[in-house]
Coordinates of C-alpha atoms in Angstrom, one line a residue:
M1 CA -67.3 60.9 110.8
A2 CA -65.8 65.1 110.5
E3 CA -69.1 66.2 109.8
F4 CA -71.5 63.7 112.6
W5 CA -69.0 65.2 114.6
S6 CA -68.3 68.4 114.3
I7 CA -72.9 69.1 113.4
Y8 CA -73.1 67.3 116.4
L9 CA -71.0 65.8 119.4
L10 CA -68.8 69.3 119.5
P11 CA -71.3 71.3 120.9
G12 CA -73.4 68.9 122.6
I13 CA -70.1 68.4 124.3
I14 CA -69.4 72.7 124.9
I15 CA -72.7 73.1 126.6
L16 CA -72.7 69.6 128.9
A17 CA -69.0 71.3 129.9
Q18 CA -70.5 74.1 130.5
I19 CA -73.2 72.6 132.3
L20 CA -71.0 71.4 134.5
A21 CA -68.6 73.8 135.7
I22 CA -71.3 75.9 136.7
V23 CA -73.8 73.2 138.2
V24 CA -70.4 71.4 139.7
P25 CA -69.7 75.2 141.7
L26 CA -72.4 75.4 142.6
L27 CA -73.6 72.2 144.0
L28 CA -69.8 73.0 146.3
A29 CA -71.2 77.1 147.1
V30 CA -74.1 75.0 148.2
A31 CA -72.3 73.2 150.9
M32 CA -69.8 75.2 152.1
L33 CA -72.7 78.3 152.2
T34 CA -74.1 75.5 154.8
Y35 CA -71.3 75.2 156.8
F36 CA -70.3 78.7 155.9
E37 CA -73.9 80.4 158.1
R38 CA -73.3 78.3 160.7
K39 CA -70.6 79.1 162.2
I40 CA -71.4 83.3 161.4
M41 CA -75.0 82.5 163.5
A42 CA -72.1 80.5 166.4
A43 CA -70.0 83.3 166.4
M44 CA -73.5 86.2 166.6
Q45 CA -74.5 83.7 169.2
L46 CA -71.1 83.4 171.1
R47 CA -71.8 79.7 170.3
M48 CA -68.2 77.7 168.3
G49 CA -70.7 76.6 165.4
P50 CA -68.9 72.6 163.1
N51 CA -65.9 72.5 164.8
V52 CA -64.7 68.9 164.6
V53 CA -65.9 67.2 161.4
G54 CA -61.7 68.6 159.4
P55 CA -59.8 71.7 160.1
F56 CA -61.6 74.2 161.6
G57 CA -65.5 71.8 160.4
L58 CA -64.3 72.5 157.1
L59 CA -65.7 68.7 155.8
Q60 CA -69.4 68.7 158.2
A61 CA -71.3 69.6 155.2
F62 CA -69.9 65.9 153.6
A63 CA -70.4 64.6 157.1
D64 CA -74.5 65.9 156.3
G65 CA -74.6 65.3 152.8
A66 CA -73.7 61.3 153.2
K67 CA -75.2 61.3 156.6
L68 CA -78.8 62.4 154.5
F69 CA -77.2 60.0 150.7
F70 CA -76.7 56.2 154.2
K71 CA -80.4 57.6 155.0
E72 CA -83.7 55.2 154.3
T73 CA -86.0 56.1 152.1
V74 CA -89.2 56.4 154.0
L75 CA -92.5 56.9 152.0
P76 CA -95.7 57.5 153.5
T77 CA -98.1 54.8 152.7
S78 CA -101.4 56.6 151.5
A79 CA -99.1 59.6 149.7
N80 CA -98.8 59.7 146.3
K81 CA -96.0 58.2 145.3
I82 CA -94.9 60.3 141.5
V83 CA -96.3 63.3 142.2
F84 CA -94.1 62.0 146.4
L85 CA -90.9 61.4 144.5
I86 CA -91.1 64.0 141.7
A87 CA -91.8 67.2 143.8
P88 CA -88.3 67.9 145.2
M89 CA -86.6 66.7 142.1
L90 CA -89.0 70.0 140.9
T91 CA -87.3 72.3 143.0
F92 CA -83.7 71.4 142.8
C93 CA -83.8 71.4 139.0
L94 CA -85.7 74.8 139.2
S95 CA -83.4 75.9 141.0
L96 CA -80.2 74.9 138.2
V97 CA -81.8 76.0 135.6
A98 CA -82.3 79.5 136.3
W99 CA -78.0 79.9 136.4
A100 CA -77.7 79.1 132.2
V101 CA -79.0 83.0 131.3
I102 CA -76.9 84.0 134.7
P103 CA -74.0 86.4 133.6
F104 CA -70.0 86.3 135.5
D105 CA -68.2 88.6 133.2
D106 CA -69.2 90.0 130.1
G107 CA -69.6 87.8 127.6
M108 CA -69.2 83.9 129.7
V109 CA -72.8 83.2 129.9
V110 CA -74.8 80.1 128.8
S111 CA -77.6 80.8 127.2
D112 CA -77.0 85.3 126.2
I113 CA -80.8 84.9 125.4
N114 CA -82.9 88.4 124.7
V115 CA -85.3 87.5 127.4
G116 CA -82.8 87.0 129.8
I117 CA -85.4 88.8 132.5
L118 CA -88.8 87.1 131.4
Y119 CA -86.9 84.0 132.2
L120 CA -85.6 85.0 135.3
F121 CA -88.8 85.1 136.4
A122 CA -90.8 82.8 134.7
I123 CA -88.1 80.7 136.8
S124 CA -88.9 81.9 139.8
S125 CA -92.4 81.2 139.6
L126 CA -92.6 77.9 138.7
G127 CA -90.5 77.2 142.2
V128 CA -94.0 77.1 143.8
Y129 CA -95.4 74.5 142.0
G130 CA -92.7 71.8 143.9
I131 CA -93.7 73.1 147.2
V132 CA -97.6 72.6 146.2
M133 CA -97.3 69.1 145.0
A134 CA -94.6 68.3 148.0
G135 CA -97.7 69.0 151.2
W136 CA -100.4 67.5 148.2
A137 CA -98.7 64.8 147.6
S138 CA -98.3 63.5 151.8
N139 CA -101.5 63.4 151.8
S140 CA -101.7 65.1 155.4
K141 CA -102.5 67.8 156.3
Y142 CA -100.5 69.7 158.3
P143 CA -97.8 69.0 154.7
F144 CA -100.6 69.9 152.9
L145 CA -101.6 73.1 154.8
S146 CA -98.0 74.1 154.7
A147 CA -97.8 74.5 151.2
L148 CA -100.8 76.1 150.6
R149 CA -99.5 78.9 153.2
S150 CA -96.1 78.4 151.0
A151 CA -98.0 79.0 147.6
A152 CA -99.8 82.7 149.1
Q153 CA -97.1 83.0 150.3
M154 CA -94.8 83.2 147.1
V155 CA -97.0 83.9 144.8
S156 CA -97.4 87.7 147.0
Y157 CA -94.6 88.2 147.1
E158 CA -93.8 87.4 143.5
V159 CA -95.8 90.3 142.3
S160 CA -93.8 93.4 144.1
I161 CA -90.5 91.2 142.6
G162 CA -92.7 91.6 138.8
F163 CA -92.2 95.5 139.6
V164 CA -89.6 96.1 140.8
I165 CA -88.3 93.9 137.7
I166 CA -90.3 96.9 135.4
T167 CA -88.5 99.2 137.0
V168 CA -85.6 97.9 136.3
L169 CA -86.4 97.5 133.0
L170 CA -87.7 100.8 132.3
C171 CA -83.6 101.9 133.5
V172 CA -82.3 99.7 130.1
G173 CA -84.3 99.2 127.7
S174 CA -83.5 95.6 127.5
L175 CA -85.4 92.4 127.7
N176 CA -81.6 90.7 128.3
V177 CA -79.2 90.0 131.5
S178 CA -76.3 91.3 130.4
D179 CA -77.5 93.8 129.0
V180 CA -78.7 95.6 132.5
V181 CA -75.5 95.6 133.9
R182 CA -74.9 97.0 130.7
A183 CA -76.8 100.3 131.0
Q184 CA -75.6 100.5 134.8
A185 CA -71.5 100.5 133.5
E186 CA -72.4 103.3 131.6
G187 CA -73.8 105.5 134.5
V188 CA -73.9 104.5 138.5
W189 CA -75.8 101.2 139.4
F190 CA -78.8 101.0 140.6
F191 CA -79.2 100.2 144.1
I192 CA -78.6 104.1 144.4
P193 CA -81.4 105.9 141.9
L194 CA -84.2 103.4 142.4
F195 CA -82.5 102.7 147.2
P196 CA -86.7 101.4 147.4
M197 CA -87.1 99.3 144.5
F198 CA -83.3 97.3 145.3
I199 CA -85.0 96.9 149.4
I200 CA -88.3 96.0 148.6
F201 CA -86.2 93.5 145.4
F202 CA -84.0 92.0 148.9
I203 CA -86.8 91.5 151.0
S204 CA -89.5 89.4 148.4
A205 CA -86.5 87.8 148.4
L206 CA -86.2 86.3 151.7
A207 CA -89.8 85.9 152.0
E208 CA -89.8 83.9 147.7
T209 CA -87.2 82.0 149.4
N210 CA -89.4 81.9 152.4
R211 CA -86.5 82.6 154.6
H212 CA -86.6 83.8 157.8
P213 CA -87.8 85.8 159.0
F214 CA -90.4 85.1 156.1
D215 CA -90.0 81.3 157.2
L216 CA -94.0 80.5 157.8
P217 CA -94.0 77.5 155.5
E218 CA -91.8 75.9 158.6
A219 CA -92.9 77.1 161.0
E220 CA -92.3 74.7 163.9
A221 CA -95.2 76.0 166.0
E222 CA -98.1 75.1 163.5
L223 CA -96.8 73.3 161.2
V224 CA -93.7 70.3 162.5
A225 CA -91.3 70.6 159.4
G226 CA -93.6 72.5 157.2
Y227 CA -94.2 70.6 154.0
Q228 CA -91.5 68.9 154.2
V229 CA -92.4 67.3 157.3
E230 CA -93.1 63.8 155.3
Y231 CA -90.0 63.9 153.5
S232 CA -86.4 61.9 154.8
S233 CA -82.8 61.5 153.4
M234 CA -82.0 62.5 150.3
T235 CA -85.6 63.9 148.6
F236 CA -85.4 66.1 152.2
A237 CA -81.6 67.2 150.8
L238 CA -82.9 68.2 147.4
F239 CA -85.6 70.5 149.6
F240 CA -82.4 71.3 150.9
L241 CA -80.4 72.0 148.4
G242 CA -83.4 73.8 146.2
E243 CA -83.5 76.2 149.1
Y244 CA -80.0 77.5 149.2
A245 CA -78.7 77.7 145.3
N246 CA -82.5 79.7 145.4
M247 CA -80.2 81.6 147.6
I248 CA -77.7 81.6 145.5
L249 CA -79.8 82.5 142.5
M250 CA -81.9 85.5 143.8
S251 CA -77.8 87.2 145.1
G252 CA -76.9 87.1 141.8
L253 CA -79.6 88.5 140.4
T254 CA -80.3 90.9 143.2
A255 CA -76.4 91.8 142.6
I256 CA -76.8 91.9 138.3
L257 CA -80.5 94.2 138.5
F258 CA -79.0 97.2 141.3
L259 CA -74.9 96.8 141.8
G260 CA -73.3 96.1 138.8
G261 CA -73.3 91.9 137.6
W262 CA -69.1 91.9 137.3
L263 CA -68.7 95.2 137.3
P264 CA -66.1 97.0 140.4
P265 CA -68.0 100.0 141.9
F266 CA -65.0 102.0 140.3
D267 CA -63.1 102.4 136.8
I268 CA -59.5 103.0 138.8
A269 CA -56.8 100.6 138.7
P270 CA -56.6 98.1 141.3
F271 CA -59.9 97.6 140.6
N272 CA -60.8 97.3 137.5
W273 CA -57.2 94.7 137.9
I274 CA -59.1 92.0 139.3
P275 CA -61.7 90.4 137.0
G276 CA -65.7 90.6 136.2
P277 CA -66.1 87.3 137.5
I278 CA -64.3 88.0 141.5
W279 CA -66.8 90.7 141.4
F280 CA -69.3 88.9 140.5
F281 CA -68.9 87.2 143.4
L282 CA -68.4 88.4 146.6
K283 CA -71.3 90.6 145.6
I284 CA -73.2 86.9 146.3
S285 CA -71.3 86.0 148.9
V286 CA -71.7 90.3 150.5
L287 CA -76.3 89.5 150.3
L288 CA -75.6 86.1 151.6
F289 CA -74.3 87.7 154.6
V290 CA -77.0 89.8 155.1
F291 CA -79.4 86.4 155.0
V292 CA -77.7 85.0 157.1
W293 CA -77.5 88.1 159.2
V294 CA -81.1 88.7 159.1
R295 CA -82.4 85.1 159.9
A296 CA -79.7 85.6 163.2
T297 CA -81.6 88.5 164.2
L298 CA -85.1 89.4 163.2
P299 CA -88.2 87.0 164.9
R300 CA -90.8 85.1 162.8
Y301 CA -93.4 87.2 160.9
R302 CA -97.0 86.1 162.0
Y303 CA -98.7 85.0 158.7
D304 CA -100.9 88.3 159.0
Q305 CA -98.2 90.0 158.5
L306 CA -96.6 88.9 156.9
M307 CA -99.5 89.2 153.7
R308 CA -99.7 93.1 154.6
L309 CA -96.0 94.1 153.9
G310 CA -95.5 92.2 150.8
W311 CA -100.2 93.6 149.3
K312 CA -100.3 96.5 151.7
V313 CA -96.8 98.2 151.8
F314 CA -95.1 96.2 148.9
L315 CA -97.3 96.0 146.0
P316 CA -99.0 99.8 145.7
F317 CA -95.6 101.3 146.9
S318 CA -93.6 99.4 144.1
L319 CA -96.8 100.6 141.7
F320 CA -95.7 103.9 142.4
W321 CA -92.3 103.6 142.1
V322 CA -92.7 102.0 138.4
A323 CA -95.0 104.9 137.4
L324 CA -92.4 107.1 138.8
T325 CA -89.4 106.5 136.8
A326 CA -91.6 106.0 133.7
G327 CA -92.4 109.5 134.6
V328 CA -89.7 111.0 135.1
L329 CA -87.4 109.2 132.3
V330 CA -90.3 110.1 129.8
A331 CA -90.3 114.0 131.5
F332 CA -86.3 114.5 131.3
D333 CA -85.7 112.5 127.8
L334 CA -84.1 109.1 129.6
V335 CA -85.8 107.0 127.8
P336 CA -83.4 104.2 126.8
Q337 CA -83.1 104.1 122.7
T338 CA -83.4 99.7 122.0

């Protein structure tokens, strides 16, 4: 019995505890992000924002969640019910499993695999399936058109994201996510030498998460509410939670690739007294503020403008920067030794 406990039960309990230690705070962060987004946008637009439920409106997100939980789940008569229900669950689950390789501090990671960057890119690429499945299973032309449009948008900007990641990996020489942060500890954060790639990656993250000004799948004027128009209750909530969890994930990935992850901005007191996870959280918070700031500021792009930016601007420029970075590393003998 002792051997069974030590070999099978104890490692399983440890892994479950690690998963809960990430999932529970992440769900709370998603709830509070919806609150802070509404408050920040209200401040920018000279409004009050949520201020009734709880002190300063802090319980508004939980009230909205309870409302969605107790609403009736409506299944369209002609929908493919199995795929219709799987789609939001797939979207939500993919937004969670990616956090398995995200390091919060040196050694503080659920799975420190050597191909962590490849794993993250694969998970983010799979997100398009949940949207396409939702649009197709609804058996309605508006969700279907929106799903196709969203799929084209996400695939287009994943190409630019891929080249940006290649540029970073050329400077690191490893696919391990923690190694990306450690490489920045030895010099400058990558957003300085790779500043154009930092801007392209962040803008592509806006498009990848279907956020303003690239929220074309939810363009109310022509496609009602987009691919999720037929969803209600908790099925809609899963899409909602998945979108905001992806925002946090892309902000975390941006912080790791370009802003030093858990590293302090200056390795001197009092900056190095603050724990690494706190710095990581602060960097994610700043990037999420920019997500909201962009939404409150910019108008929505037309679809032709969106595709032109991805294919005619970001793709050739990121490809050029990959070649330039590789050439500089070889010319000055700076290629990382693995």
